[in-house]
PDB file of C-alpha atoms in Angstrom:
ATOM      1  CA  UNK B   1       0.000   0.000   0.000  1.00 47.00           C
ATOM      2  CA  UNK B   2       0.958   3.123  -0.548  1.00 71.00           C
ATOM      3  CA  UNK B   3       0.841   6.678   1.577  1.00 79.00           C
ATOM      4  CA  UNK B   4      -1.603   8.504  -0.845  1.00 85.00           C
ATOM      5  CA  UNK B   5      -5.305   9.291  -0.330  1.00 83.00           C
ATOM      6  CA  UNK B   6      -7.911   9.234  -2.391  1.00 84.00           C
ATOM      7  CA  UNK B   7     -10.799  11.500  -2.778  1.00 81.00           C
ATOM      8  CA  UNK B   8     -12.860  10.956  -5.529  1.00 81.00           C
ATOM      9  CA  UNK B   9     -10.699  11.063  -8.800  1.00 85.00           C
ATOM     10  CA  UNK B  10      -8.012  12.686  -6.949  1.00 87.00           C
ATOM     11  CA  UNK B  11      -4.953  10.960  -5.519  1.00 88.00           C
ATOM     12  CA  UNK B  12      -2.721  13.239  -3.359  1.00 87.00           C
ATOM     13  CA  UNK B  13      -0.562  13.876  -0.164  1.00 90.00           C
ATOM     14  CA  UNK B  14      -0.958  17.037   0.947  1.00 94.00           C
ATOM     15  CA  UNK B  15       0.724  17.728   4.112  1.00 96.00           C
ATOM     16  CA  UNK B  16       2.447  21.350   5.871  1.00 97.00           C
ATOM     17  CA  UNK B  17       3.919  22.317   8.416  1.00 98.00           C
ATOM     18  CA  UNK B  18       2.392  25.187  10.386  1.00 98.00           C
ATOM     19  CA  UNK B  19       3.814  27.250  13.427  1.00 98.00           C
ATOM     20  CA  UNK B  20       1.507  29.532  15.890  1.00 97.00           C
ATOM     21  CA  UNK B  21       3.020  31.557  18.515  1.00 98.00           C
ATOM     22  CA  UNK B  22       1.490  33.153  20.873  1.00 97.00           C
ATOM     23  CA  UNK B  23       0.480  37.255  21.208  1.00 96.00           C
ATOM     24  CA  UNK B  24       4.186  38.909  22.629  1.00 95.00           C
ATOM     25  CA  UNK B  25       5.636  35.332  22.746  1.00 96.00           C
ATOM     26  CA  UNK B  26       3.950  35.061  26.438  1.00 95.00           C
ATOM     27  CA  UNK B  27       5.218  31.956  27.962  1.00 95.00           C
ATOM     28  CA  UNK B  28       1.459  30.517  28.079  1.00 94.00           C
ATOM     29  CA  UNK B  29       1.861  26.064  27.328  1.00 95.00           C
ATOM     30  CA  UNK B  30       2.952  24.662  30.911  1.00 90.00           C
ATOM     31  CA  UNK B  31       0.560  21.541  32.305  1.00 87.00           C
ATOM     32  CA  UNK B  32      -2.823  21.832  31.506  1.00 93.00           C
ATOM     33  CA  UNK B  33      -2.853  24.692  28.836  1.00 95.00           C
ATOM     34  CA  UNK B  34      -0.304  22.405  26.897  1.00 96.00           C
ATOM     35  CA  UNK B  35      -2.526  19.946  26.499  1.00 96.00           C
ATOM     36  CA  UNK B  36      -5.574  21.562  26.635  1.00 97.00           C
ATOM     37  CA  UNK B  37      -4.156  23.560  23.460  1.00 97.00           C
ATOM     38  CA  UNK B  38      -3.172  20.759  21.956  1.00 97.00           C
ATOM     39  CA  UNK B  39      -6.813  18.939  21.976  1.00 98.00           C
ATOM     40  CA  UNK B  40      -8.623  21.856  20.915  1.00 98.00           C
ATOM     41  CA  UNK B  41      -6.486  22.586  17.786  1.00 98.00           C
ATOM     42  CA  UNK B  42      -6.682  18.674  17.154  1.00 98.00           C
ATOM     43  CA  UNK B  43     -10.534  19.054  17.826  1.00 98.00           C
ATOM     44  CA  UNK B  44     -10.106  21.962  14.890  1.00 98.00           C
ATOM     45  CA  UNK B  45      -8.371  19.931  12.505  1.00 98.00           C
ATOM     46  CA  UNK B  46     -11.141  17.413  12.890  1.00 97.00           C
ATOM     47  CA  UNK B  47     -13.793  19.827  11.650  1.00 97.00           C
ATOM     48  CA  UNK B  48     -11.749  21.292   8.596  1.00 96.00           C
ATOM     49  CA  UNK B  49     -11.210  17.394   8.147  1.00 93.00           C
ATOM     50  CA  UNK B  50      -7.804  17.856   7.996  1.00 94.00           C
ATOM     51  CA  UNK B  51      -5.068  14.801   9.806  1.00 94.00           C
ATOM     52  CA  UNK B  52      -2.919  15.541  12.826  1.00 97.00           C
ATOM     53  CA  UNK B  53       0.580  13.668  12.190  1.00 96.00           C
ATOM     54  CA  UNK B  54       2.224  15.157  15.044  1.00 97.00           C
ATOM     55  CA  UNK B  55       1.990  18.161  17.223  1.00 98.00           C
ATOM     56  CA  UNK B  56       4.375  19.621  19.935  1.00 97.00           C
ATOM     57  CA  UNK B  57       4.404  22.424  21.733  1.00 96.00           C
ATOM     58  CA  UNK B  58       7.252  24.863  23.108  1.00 96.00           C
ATOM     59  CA  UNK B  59       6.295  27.493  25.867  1.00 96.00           C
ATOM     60  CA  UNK B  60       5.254  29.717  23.668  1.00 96.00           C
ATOM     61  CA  UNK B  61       4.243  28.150  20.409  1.00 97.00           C
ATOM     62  CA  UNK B  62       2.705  25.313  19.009  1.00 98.00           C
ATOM     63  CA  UNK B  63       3.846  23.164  15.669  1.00 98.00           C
ATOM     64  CA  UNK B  64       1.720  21.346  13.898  1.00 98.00           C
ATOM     65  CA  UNK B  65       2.160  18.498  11.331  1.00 98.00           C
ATOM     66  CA  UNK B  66      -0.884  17.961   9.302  1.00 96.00           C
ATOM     67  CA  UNK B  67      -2.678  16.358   5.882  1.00 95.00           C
ATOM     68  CA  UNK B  68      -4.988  18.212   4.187  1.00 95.00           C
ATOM     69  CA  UNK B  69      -6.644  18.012   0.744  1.00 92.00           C
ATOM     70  CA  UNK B  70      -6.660  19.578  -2.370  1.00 91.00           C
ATOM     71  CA  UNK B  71      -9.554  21.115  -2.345  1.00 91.00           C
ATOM     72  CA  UNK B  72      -8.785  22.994   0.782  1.00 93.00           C
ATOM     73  CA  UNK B  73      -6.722  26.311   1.385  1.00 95.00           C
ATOM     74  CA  UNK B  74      -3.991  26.205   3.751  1.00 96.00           C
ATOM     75  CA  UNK B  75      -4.686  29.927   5.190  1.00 97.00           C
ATOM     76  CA  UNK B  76      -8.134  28.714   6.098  1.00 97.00           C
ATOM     77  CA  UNK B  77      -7.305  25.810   7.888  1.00 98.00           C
ATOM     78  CA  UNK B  78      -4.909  27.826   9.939  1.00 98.00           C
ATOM     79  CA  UNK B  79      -7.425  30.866  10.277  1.00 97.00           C
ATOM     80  CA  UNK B  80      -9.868  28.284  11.750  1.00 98.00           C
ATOM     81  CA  UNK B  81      -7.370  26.421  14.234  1.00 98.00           C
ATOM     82  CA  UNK B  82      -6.337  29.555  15.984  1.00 98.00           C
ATOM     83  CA  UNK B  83     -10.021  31.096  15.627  1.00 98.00           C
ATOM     84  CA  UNK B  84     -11.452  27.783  17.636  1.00 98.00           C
ATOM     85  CA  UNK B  85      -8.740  27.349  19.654  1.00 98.00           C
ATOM     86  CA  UNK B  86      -8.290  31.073  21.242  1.00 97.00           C
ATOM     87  CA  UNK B  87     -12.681  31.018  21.298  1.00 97.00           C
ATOM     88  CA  UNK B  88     -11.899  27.152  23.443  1.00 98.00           C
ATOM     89  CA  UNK B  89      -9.099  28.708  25.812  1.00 97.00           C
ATOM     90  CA  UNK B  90     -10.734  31.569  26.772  1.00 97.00           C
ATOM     91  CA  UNK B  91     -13.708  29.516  27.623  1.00 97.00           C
ATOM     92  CA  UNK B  92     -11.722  27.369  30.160  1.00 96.00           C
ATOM     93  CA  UNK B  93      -9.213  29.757  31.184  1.00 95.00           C
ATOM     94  CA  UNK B  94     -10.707  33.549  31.255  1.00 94.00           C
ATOM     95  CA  UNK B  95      -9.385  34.407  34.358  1.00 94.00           C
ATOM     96  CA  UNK B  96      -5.661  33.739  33.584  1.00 94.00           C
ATOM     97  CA  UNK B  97      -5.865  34.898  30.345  1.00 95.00           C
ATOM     98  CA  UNK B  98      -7.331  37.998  31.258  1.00 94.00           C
ATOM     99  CA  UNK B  99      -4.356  38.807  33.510  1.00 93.00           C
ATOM    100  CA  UNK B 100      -1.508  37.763  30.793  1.00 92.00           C
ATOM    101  CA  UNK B 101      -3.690  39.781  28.128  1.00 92.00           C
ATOM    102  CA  UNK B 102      -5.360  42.805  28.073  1.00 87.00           C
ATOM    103  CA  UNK B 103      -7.078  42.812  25.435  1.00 84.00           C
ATOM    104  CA  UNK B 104      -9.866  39.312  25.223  1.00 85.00           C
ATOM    105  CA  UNK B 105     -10.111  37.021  22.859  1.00 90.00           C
ATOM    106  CA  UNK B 106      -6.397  37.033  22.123  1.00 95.00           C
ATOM    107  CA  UNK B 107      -3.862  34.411  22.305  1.00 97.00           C
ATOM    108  CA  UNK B 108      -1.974  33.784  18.871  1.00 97.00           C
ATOM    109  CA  UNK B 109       0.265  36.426  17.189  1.00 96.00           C
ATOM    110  CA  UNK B 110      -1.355  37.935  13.753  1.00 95.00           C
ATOM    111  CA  UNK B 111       1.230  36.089  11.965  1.00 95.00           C
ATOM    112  CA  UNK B 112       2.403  32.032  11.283  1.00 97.00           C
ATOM    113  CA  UNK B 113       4.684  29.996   9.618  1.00 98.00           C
ATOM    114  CA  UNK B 114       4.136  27.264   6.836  1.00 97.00           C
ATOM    115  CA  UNK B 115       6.104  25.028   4.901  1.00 97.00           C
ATOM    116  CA  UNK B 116       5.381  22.012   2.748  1.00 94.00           C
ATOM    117  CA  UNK B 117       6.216  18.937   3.146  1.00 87.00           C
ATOM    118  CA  UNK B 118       6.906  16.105   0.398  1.00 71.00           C
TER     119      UNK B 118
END
């Protein structure tokens, strides 16, 4: 077997590596916000129906090996992950993140980072 999907007529293997870092780099992923970030952008991947390979996180960013297909755009799928995972953390952590930020609903710098892979 071989390591390509197929979708219809359409035989591919899309996949890209993305980086998110957080708003001024704060030093956010210890303990439960590591892995609470972690499920919610896998929980965001699921509904773009993109694949998590891998995922790791640093302190203060997040990278993210995924498969997507063709018919999808890569901003998107990013624009979506940090849109439902800042709307997930400030759900479950509002008090904390109110302190590190002052502004609300803010936890990933404007910005990120993709290559591809293959």
């Amino acid at each position: 077997m071989d390591d390509y999907r197929r979708d219809g007529n359409v035989k591919h293997s899309l996949k890209a590596h993305l980086i998110f870092v957080t708003k001024y780099r704060k030093k956010l992923f210890y303990h439960r916000l590591k892995e609470d970030v972690k499920r919610y952008l896998c929980e965001a991947a699921d509904r773009q129906n993109c694949f998590v390979i891998k995922m790791e996180t640093d302190i203060d960013h997040v990278h993210i090996l995924f498969e997507y297909n063709p018919s999808q755009n890569v901003s998107d799928i990013a624009g979506f992950l940090k849109q439902y995972s800042t709307y997930k953390m400030w759900c479950k952590y509002n008090a904390f993140l109110q302190i590190c930020y002052w502004k609300r609903n803010v936890l990933w710098s404007d910005g990120y980072f993709v290559s591809s892979i293959g």
